PDB file of C-alpha atoms in Angstrom:
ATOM      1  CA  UNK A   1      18.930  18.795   0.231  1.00 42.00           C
ATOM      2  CA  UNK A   2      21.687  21.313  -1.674  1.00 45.00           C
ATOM      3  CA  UNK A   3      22.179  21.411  -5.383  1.00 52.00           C
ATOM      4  CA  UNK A   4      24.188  18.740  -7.027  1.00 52.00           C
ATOM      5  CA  UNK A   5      24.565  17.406 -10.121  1.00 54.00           C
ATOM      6  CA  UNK A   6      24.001  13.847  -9.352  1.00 54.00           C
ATOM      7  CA  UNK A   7      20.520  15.333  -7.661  1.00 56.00           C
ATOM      8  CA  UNK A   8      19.984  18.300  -8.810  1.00 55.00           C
ATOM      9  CA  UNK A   9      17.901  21.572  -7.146  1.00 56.00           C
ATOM     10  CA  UNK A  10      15.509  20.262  -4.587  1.00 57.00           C
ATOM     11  CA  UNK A  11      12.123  20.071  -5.863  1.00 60.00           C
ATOM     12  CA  UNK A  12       9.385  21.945  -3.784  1.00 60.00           C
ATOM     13  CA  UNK A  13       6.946  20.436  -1.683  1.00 65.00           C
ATOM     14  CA  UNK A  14       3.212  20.396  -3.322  1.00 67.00           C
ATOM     15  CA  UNK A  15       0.784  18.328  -0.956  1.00 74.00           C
ATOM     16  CA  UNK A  16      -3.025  18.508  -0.979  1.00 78.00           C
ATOM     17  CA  UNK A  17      -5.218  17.147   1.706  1.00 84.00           C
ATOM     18  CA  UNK A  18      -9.194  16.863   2.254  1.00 84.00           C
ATOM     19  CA  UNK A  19     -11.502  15.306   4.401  1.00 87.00           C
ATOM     20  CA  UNK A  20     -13.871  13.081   2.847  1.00 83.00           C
ATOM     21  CA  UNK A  21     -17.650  12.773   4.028  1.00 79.00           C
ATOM     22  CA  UNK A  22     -20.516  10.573   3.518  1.00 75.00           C
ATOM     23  CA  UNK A  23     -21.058   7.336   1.523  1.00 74.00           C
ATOM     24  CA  UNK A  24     -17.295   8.229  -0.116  1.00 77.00           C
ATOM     25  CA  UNK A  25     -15.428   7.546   3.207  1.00 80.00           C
ATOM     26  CA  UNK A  26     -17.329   4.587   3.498  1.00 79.00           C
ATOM     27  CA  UNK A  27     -15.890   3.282  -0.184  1.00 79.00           C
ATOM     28  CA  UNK A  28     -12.227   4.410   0.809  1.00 82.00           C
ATOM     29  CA  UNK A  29     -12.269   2.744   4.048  1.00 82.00           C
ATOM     30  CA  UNK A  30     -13.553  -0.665   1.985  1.00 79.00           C
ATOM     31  CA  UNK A  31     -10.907  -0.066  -0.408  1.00 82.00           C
ATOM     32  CA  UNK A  32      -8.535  -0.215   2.652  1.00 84.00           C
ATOM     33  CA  UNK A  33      -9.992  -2.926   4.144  1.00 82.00           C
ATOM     34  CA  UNK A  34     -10.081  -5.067   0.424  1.00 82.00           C
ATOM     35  CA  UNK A  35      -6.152  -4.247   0.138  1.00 83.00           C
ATOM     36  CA  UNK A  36      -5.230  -5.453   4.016  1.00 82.00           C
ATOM     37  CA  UNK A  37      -7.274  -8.764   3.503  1.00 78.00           C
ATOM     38  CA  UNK A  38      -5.687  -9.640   0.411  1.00 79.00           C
ATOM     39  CA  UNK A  39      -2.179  -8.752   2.080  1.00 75.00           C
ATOM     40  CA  UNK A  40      -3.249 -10.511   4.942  1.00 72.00           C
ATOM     41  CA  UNK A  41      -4.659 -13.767   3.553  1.00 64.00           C
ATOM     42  CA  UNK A  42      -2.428 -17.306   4.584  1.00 51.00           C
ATOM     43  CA  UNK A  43      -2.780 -19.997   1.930  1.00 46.00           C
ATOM     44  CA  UNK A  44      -4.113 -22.944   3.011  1.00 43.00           C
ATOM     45  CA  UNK A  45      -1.726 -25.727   1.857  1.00 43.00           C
ATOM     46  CA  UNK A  46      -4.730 -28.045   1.543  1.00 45.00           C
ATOM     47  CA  UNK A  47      -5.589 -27.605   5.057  1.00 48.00           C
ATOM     48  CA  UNK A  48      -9.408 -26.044   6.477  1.00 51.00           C
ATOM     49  CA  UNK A  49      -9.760 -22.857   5.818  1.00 54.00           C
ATOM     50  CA  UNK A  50      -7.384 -20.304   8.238  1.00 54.00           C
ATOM     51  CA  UNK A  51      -8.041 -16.802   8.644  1.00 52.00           C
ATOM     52  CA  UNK A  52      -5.376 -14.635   9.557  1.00 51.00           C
ATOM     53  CA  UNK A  53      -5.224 -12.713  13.053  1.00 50.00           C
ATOM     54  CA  UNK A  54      -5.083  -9.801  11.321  1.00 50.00           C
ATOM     55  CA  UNK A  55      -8.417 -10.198   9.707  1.00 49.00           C
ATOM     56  CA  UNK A  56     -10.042 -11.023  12.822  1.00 51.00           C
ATOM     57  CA  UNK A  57      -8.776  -7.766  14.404  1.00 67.00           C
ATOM     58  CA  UNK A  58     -10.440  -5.492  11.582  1.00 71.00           C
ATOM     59  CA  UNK A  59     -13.109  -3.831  13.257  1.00 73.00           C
ATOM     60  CA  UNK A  60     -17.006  -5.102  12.766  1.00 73.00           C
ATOM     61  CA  UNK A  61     -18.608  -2.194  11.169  1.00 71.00           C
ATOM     62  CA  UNK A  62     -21.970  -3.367  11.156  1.00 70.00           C
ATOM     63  CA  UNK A  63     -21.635  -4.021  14.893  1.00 74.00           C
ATOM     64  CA  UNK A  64     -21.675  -0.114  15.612  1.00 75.00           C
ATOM     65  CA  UNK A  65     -25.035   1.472  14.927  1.00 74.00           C
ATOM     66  CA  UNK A  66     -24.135   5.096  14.272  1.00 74.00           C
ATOM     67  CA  UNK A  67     -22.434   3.939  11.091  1.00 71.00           C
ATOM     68  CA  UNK A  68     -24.491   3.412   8.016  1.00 68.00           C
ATOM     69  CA  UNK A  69     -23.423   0.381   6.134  1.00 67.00           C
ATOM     70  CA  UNK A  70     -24.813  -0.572   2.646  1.00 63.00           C
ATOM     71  CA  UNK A  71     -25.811  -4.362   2.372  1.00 61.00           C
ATOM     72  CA  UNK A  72     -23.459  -7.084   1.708  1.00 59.00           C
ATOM     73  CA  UNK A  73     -22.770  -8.568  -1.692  1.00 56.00           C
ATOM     74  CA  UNK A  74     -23.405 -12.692  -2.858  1.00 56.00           C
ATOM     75  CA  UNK A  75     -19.801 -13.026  -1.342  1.00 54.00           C
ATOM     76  CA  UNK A  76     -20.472 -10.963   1.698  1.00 54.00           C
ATOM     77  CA  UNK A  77     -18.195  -8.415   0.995  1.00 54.00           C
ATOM     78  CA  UNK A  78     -20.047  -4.417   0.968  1.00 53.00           C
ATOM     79  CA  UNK A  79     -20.381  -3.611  -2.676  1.00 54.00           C
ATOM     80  CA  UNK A  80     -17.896  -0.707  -3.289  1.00 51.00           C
ATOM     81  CA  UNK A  81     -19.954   2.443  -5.083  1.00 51.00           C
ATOM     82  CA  UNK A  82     -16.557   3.825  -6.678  1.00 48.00           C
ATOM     83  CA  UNK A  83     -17.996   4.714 -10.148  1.00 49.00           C
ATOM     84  CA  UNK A  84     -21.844   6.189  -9.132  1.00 50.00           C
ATOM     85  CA  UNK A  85     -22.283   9.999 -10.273  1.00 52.00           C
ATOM     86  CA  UNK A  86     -23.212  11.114  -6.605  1.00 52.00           C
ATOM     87  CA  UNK A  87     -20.351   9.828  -4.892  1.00 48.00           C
ATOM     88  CA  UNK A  88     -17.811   9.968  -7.405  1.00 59.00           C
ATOM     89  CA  UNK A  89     -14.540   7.915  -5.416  1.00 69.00           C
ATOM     90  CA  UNK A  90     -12.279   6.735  -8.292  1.00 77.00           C
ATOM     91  CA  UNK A  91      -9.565   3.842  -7.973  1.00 76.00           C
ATOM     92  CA  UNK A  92      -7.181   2.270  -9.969  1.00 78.00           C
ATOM     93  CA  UNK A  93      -5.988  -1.580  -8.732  1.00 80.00           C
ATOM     94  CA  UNK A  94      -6.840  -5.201 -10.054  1.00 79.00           C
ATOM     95  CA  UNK A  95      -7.663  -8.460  -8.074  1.00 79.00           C
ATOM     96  CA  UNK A  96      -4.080  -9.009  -7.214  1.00 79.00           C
ATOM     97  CA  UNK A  97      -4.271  -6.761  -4.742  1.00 81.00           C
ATOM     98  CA  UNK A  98      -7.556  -6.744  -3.010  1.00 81.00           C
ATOM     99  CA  UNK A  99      -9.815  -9.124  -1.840  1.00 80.00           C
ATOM    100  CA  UNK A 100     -13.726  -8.989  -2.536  1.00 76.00           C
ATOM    101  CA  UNK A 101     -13.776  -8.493  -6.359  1.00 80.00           C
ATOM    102  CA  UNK A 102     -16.657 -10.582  -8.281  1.00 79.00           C
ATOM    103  CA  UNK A 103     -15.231 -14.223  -9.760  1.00 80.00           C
ATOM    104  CA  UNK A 104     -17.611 -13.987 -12.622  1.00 80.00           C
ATOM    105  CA  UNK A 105     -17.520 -12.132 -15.974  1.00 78.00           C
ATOM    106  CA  UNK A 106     -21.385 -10.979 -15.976  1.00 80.00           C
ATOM    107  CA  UNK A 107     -20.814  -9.833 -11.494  1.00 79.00           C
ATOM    108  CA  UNK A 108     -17.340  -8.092 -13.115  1.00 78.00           C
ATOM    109  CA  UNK A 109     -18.798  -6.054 -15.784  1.00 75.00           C
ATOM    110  CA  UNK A 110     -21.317  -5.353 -13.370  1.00 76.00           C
ATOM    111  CA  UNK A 111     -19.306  -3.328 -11.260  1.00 73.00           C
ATOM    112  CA  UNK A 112     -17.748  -1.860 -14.437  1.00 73.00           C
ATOM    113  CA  UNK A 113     -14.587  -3.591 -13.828  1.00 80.00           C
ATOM    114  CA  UNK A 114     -12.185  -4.932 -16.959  1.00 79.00           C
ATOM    115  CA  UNK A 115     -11.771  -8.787 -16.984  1.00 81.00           C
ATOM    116  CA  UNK A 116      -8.729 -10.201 -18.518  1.00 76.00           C
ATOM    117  CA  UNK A 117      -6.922 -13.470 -18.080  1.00 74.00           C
ATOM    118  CA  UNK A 118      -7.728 -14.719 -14.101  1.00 78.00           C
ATOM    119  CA  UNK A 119      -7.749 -10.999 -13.624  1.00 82.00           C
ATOM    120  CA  UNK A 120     -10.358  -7.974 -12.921  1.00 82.00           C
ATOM    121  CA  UNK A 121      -9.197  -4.310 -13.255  1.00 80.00           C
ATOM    122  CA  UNK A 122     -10.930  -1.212 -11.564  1.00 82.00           C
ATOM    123  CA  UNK A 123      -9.533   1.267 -14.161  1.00 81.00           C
ATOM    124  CA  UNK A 124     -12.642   4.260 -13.326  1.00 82.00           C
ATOM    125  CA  UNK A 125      -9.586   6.866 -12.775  1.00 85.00           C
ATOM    126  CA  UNK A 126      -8.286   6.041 -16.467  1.00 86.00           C
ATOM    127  CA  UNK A 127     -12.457   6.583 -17.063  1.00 86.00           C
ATOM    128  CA  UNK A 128     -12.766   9.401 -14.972  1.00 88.00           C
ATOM    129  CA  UNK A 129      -9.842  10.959 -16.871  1.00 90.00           C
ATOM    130  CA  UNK A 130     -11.200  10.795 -19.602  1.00 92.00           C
ATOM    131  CA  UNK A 131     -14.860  11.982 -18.867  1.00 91.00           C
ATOM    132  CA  UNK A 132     -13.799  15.301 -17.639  1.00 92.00           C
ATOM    133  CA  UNK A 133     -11.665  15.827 -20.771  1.00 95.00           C
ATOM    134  CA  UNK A 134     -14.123  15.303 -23.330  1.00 94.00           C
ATOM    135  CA  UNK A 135     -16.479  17.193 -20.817  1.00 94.00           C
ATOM    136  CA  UNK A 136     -14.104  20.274 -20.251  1.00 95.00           C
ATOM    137  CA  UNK A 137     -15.324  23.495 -22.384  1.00 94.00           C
ATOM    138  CA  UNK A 138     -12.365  26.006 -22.187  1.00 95.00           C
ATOM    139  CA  UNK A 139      -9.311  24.592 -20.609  1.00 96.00           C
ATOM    140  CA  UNK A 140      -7.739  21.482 -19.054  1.00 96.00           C
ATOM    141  CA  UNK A 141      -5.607  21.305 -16.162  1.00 97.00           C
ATOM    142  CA  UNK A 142      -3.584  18.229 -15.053  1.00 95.00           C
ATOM    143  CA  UNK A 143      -0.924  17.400 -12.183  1.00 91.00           C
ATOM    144  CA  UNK A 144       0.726  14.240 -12.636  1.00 88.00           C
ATOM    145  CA  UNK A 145       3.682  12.177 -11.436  1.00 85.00           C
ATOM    146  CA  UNK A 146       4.074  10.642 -14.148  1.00 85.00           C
ATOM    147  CA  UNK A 147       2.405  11.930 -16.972  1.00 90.00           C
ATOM    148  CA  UNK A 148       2.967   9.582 -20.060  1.00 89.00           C
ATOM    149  CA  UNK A 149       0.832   7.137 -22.259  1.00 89.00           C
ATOM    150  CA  UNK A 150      -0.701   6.635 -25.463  1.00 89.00           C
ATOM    151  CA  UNK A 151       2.421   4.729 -26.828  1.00 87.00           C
ATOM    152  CA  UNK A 152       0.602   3.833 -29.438  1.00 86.00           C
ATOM    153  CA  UNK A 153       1.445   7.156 -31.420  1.00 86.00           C
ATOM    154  CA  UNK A 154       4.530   7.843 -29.846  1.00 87.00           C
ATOM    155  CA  UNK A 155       7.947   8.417 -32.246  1.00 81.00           C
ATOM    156  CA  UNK A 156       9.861   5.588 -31.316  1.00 74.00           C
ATOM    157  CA  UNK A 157       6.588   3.231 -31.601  1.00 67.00           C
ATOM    158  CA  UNK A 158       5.992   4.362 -34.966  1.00 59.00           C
ATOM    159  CA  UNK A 159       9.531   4.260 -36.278  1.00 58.00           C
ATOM    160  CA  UNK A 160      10.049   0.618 -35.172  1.00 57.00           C
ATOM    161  CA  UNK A 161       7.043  -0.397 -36.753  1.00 47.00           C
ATOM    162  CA  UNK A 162       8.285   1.663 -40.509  1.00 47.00           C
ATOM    163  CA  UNK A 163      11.593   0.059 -39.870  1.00 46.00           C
ATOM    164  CA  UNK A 164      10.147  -3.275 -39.444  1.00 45.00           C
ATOM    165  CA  UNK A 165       7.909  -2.615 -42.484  1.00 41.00           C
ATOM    166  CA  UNK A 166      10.653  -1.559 -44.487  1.00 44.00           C
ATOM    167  CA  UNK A 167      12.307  -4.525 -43.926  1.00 44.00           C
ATOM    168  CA  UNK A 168       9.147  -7.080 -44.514  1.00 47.00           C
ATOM    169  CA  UNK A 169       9.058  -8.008 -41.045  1.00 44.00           C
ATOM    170  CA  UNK A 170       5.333  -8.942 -39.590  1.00 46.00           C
ATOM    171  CA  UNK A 171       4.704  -5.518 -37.061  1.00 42.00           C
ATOM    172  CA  UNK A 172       3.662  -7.415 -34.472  1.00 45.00           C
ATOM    173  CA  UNK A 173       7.361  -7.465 -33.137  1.00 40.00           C
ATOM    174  CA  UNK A 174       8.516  -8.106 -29.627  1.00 45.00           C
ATOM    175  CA  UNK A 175      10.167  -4.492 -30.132  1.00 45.00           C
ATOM    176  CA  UNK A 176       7.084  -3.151 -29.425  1.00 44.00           C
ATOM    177  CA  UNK A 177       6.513  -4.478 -26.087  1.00 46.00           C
ATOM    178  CA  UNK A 178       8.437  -2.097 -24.109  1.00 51.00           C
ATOM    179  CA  UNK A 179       5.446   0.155 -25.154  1.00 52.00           C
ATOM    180  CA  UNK A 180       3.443  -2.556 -23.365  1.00 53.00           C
ATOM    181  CA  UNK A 181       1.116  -0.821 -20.625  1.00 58.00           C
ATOM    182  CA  UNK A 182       1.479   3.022 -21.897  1.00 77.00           C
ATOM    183  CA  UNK A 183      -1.815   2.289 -23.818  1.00 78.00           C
ATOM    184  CA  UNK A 184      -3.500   4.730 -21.575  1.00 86.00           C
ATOM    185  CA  UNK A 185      -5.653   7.474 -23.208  1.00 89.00           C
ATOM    186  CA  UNK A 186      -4.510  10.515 -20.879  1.00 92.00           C
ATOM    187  CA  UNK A 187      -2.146  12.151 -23.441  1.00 94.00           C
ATOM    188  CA  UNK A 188      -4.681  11.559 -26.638  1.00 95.00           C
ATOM    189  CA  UNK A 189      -7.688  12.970 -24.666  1.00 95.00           C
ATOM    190  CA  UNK A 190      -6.236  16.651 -24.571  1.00 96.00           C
ATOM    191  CA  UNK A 191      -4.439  16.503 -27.835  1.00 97.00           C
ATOM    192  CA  UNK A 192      -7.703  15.410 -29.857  1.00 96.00           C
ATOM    193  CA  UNK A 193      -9.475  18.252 -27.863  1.00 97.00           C
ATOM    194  CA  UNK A 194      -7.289  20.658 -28.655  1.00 97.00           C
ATOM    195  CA  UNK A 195      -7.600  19.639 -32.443  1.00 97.00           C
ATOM    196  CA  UNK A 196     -11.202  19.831 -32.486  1.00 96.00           C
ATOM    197  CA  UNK A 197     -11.447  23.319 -31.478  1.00 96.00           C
ATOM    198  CA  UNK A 198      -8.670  24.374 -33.796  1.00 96.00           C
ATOM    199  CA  UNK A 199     -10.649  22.777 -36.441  1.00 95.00           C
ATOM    200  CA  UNK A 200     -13.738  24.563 -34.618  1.00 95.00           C
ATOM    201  CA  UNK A 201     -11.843  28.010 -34.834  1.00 94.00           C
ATOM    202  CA  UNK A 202     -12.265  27.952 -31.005  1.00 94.00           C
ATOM    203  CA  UNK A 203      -9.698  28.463 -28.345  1.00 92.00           C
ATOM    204  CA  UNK A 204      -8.591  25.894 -25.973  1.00 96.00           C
ATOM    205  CA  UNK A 205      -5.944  25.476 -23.368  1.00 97.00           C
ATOM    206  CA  UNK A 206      -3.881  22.410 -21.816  1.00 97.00           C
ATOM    207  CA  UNK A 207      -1.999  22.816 -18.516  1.00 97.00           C
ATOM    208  CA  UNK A 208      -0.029  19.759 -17.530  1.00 96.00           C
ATOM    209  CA  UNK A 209       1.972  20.520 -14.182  1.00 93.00           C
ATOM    210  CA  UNK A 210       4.608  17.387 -13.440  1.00 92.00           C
ATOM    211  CA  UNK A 211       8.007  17.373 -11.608  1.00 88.00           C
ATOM    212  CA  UNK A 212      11.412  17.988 -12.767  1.00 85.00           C
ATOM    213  CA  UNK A 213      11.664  14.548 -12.484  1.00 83.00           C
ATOM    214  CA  UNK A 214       9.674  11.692 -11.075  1.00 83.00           C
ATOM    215  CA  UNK A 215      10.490  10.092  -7.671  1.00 81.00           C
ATOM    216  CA  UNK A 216      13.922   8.354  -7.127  1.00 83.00           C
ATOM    217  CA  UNK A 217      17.551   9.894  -8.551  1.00 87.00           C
ATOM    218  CA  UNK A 218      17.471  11.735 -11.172  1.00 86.00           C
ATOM    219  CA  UNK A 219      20.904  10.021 -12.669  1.00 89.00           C
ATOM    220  CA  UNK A 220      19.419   5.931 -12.140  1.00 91.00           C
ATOM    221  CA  UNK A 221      18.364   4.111 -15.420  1.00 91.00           C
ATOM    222  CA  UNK A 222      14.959   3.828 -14.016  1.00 89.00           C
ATOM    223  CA  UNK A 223      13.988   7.543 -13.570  1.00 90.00           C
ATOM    224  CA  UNK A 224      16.008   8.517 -17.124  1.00 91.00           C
ATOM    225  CA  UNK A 225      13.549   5.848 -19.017  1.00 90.00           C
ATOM    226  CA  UNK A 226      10.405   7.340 -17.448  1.00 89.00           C
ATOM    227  CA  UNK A 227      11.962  10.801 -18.754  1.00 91.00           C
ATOM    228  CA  UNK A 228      12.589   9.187 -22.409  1.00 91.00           C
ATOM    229  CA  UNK A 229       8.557   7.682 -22.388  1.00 90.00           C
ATOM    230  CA  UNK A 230       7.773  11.628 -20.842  1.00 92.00           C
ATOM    231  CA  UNK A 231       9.540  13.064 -23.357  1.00 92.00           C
ATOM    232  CA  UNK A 232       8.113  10.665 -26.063  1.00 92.00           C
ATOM    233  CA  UNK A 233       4.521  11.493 -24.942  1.00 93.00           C
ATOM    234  CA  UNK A 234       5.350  15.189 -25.283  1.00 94.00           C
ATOM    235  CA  UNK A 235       6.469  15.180 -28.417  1.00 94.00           C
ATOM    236  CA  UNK A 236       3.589  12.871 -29.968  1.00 94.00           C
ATOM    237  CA  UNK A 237       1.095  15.149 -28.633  1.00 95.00           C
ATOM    238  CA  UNK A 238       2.923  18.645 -30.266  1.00 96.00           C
ATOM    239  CA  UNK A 239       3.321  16.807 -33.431  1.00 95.00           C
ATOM    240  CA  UNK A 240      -0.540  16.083 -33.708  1.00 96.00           C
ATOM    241  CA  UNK A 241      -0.966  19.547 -32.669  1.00 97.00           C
ATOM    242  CA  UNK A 242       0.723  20.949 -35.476  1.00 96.00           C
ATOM    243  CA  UNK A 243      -0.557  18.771 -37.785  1.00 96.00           C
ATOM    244  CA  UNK A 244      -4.211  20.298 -37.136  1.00 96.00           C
ATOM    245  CA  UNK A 245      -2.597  23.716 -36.864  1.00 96.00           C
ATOM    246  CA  UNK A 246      -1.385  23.222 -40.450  1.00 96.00           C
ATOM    247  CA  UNK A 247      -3.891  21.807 -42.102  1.00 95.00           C
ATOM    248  CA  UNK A 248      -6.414  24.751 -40.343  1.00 94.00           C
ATOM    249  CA  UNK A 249      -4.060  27.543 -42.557  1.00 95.00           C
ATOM    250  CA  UNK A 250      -3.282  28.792 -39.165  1.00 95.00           C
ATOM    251  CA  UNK A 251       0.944  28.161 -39.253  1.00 94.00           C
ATOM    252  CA  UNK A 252       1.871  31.830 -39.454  1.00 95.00           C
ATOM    253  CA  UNK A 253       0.099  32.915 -36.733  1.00 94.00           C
ATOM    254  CA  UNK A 254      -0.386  29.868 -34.037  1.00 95.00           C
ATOM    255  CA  UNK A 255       2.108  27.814 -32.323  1.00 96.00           C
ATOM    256  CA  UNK A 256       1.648  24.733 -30.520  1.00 96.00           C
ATOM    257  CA  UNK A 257       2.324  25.773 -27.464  1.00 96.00           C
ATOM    258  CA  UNK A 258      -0.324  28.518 -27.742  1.00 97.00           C
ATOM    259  CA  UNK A 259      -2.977  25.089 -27.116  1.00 97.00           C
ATOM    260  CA  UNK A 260      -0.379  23.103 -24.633  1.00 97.00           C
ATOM    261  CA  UNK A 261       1.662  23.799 -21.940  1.00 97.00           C
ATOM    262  CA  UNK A 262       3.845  22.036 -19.415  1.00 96.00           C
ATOM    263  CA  UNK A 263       5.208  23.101 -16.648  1.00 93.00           C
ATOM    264  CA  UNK A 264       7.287  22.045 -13.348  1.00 88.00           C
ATOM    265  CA  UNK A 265       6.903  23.664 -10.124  1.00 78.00           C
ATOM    266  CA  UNK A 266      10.289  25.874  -8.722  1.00 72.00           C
ATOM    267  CA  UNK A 267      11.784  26.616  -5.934  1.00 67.00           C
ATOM    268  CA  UNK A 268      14.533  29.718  -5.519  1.00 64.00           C
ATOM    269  CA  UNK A 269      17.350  29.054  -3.234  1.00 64.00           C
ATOM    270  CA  UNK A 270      19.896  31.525  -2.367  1.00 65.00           C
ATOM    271  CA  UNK A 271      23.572  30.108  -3.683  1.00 65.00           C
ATOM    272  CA  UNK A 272      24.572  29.969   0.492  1.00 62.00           C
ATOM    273  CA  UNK A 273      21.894  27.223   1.318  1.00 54.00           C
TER     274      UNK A 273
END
């Protein structure tokens, strides 16, 4: 794709593969196999129970003997191992899109899975995220789509809720519901680290690789919005950066960006292509 400026320089290609061994290929396949039976399933408008072709052409594991398979659950579904410390496999999906997740609370929390209204949420990336954070000793480094969260203490959040303040209005406004779902931790993790070192006299570094842009045209509403939240995120986590750089005495000789970085990968084209 050329250079335009309703799409702007082409963005590089940055793929990774692997090849997954062991009791972890066993939990990605189940995740697979969760997501097709939910997409799969026919309701049953009051009628016997149907199953769907489809379903009855997924392949019987435990009818081929060279492949281990744990034991089934109460419901008969293989319990997925996604959050054990050997084989770490990480996931992020609720029960409206697989098929197999525990009905009860107690079965739910079992599995380390969030229960909220008629819903359970596998959020063990979100806690994975934020395990190797807290663990990391010298440096973080993140690559990520779309790389925003912690709305909670982002600018525009906090302003609405002054505003509203200002004007005796209750803060629980509808305002702040286009915030709704950017709760995520991600951003906070690094910027709290970072603070505790400064406060620690220590060195630490953040590198946070995302694209120019996310996915779709650059110009649409939709990708300029996710830039706005991006930007948002960005700035909340400089600001609390400087704060602790301030109040450390250490604003003459330290900048932000001496603790976090961002960067987007780049491609040179010659003018002719």
């Amino acid at each position: 794709m050329s250079n335009s400026c309703a799409c702007g320089p082409r963005q590089p290609l940055h793929d990774l593969h692997c090849k997954v061994e062991g009791p972890a290929a066993y939990d990605i396949m189940m995740n697979i196999e969760q997501r097709w039976r939910k997409a799969a399933k026919w309701c049953d408008f009051r009628l016997k129970k149907v199953t769907h072709w489809h379903e009855v052409s997924l392949i019987k594991l435990d009818r081929i003997s060279w492949i281990i398979t744990p034991s089934p659950g109460p419901t008969g579904d293989h319990v997925i191992r996604v959050t054990t410390e050997d084989d770490p496999v990480f996931r992020s999906i609720d029960s409206e899109s697989v098929r197999g997740f525990p009905k009860l609370v107690q079965d739910a929390e079992a599995q380390n899975l969030v229960c909220g209204k008629n819903l359970k949420i596998d959020k063990c990336i979100h806690a994975a995220y934020v395990k190797a954070i807290r663990s990391a000793q010298h440096f973080v480094y993140i690559e990520n789509q779309y790389f925003l969260g912690s709305a909670y203490y982002w600018p525009s959040y906090k302003n609405d809720v002054a505003a509203q303040l200002r004007h005796s209005v209750p803060p629980n406004l509808n305002s702040s519901k286009k915030h709704e779902g950017a709760d995520n931790l991600i951003p906070m993790e690094p910027t709290l680290k970072i603070c505790s070192k400064i406060s620690a006299c220590e060195h630490f570094c953040v590198y946070i690789v995302i694209p120019m842009w996310p996915e779709g045209v650059p110009s649409s509403s939709v990708v300029q919005e996710i830039l706005f939240w991006q930007g948002q995120t960005m700035s909340m986590m400089y600001q609390i950066i400087g704060q602790a750089i301030n109040k450390a005495g250490l604003a003459d000789t330290h900048h932000p960006q001496d603790y976090l970085n961002f960067y987007c990968l780049r491609k040179s084209e010659s003018s002719s292509t």
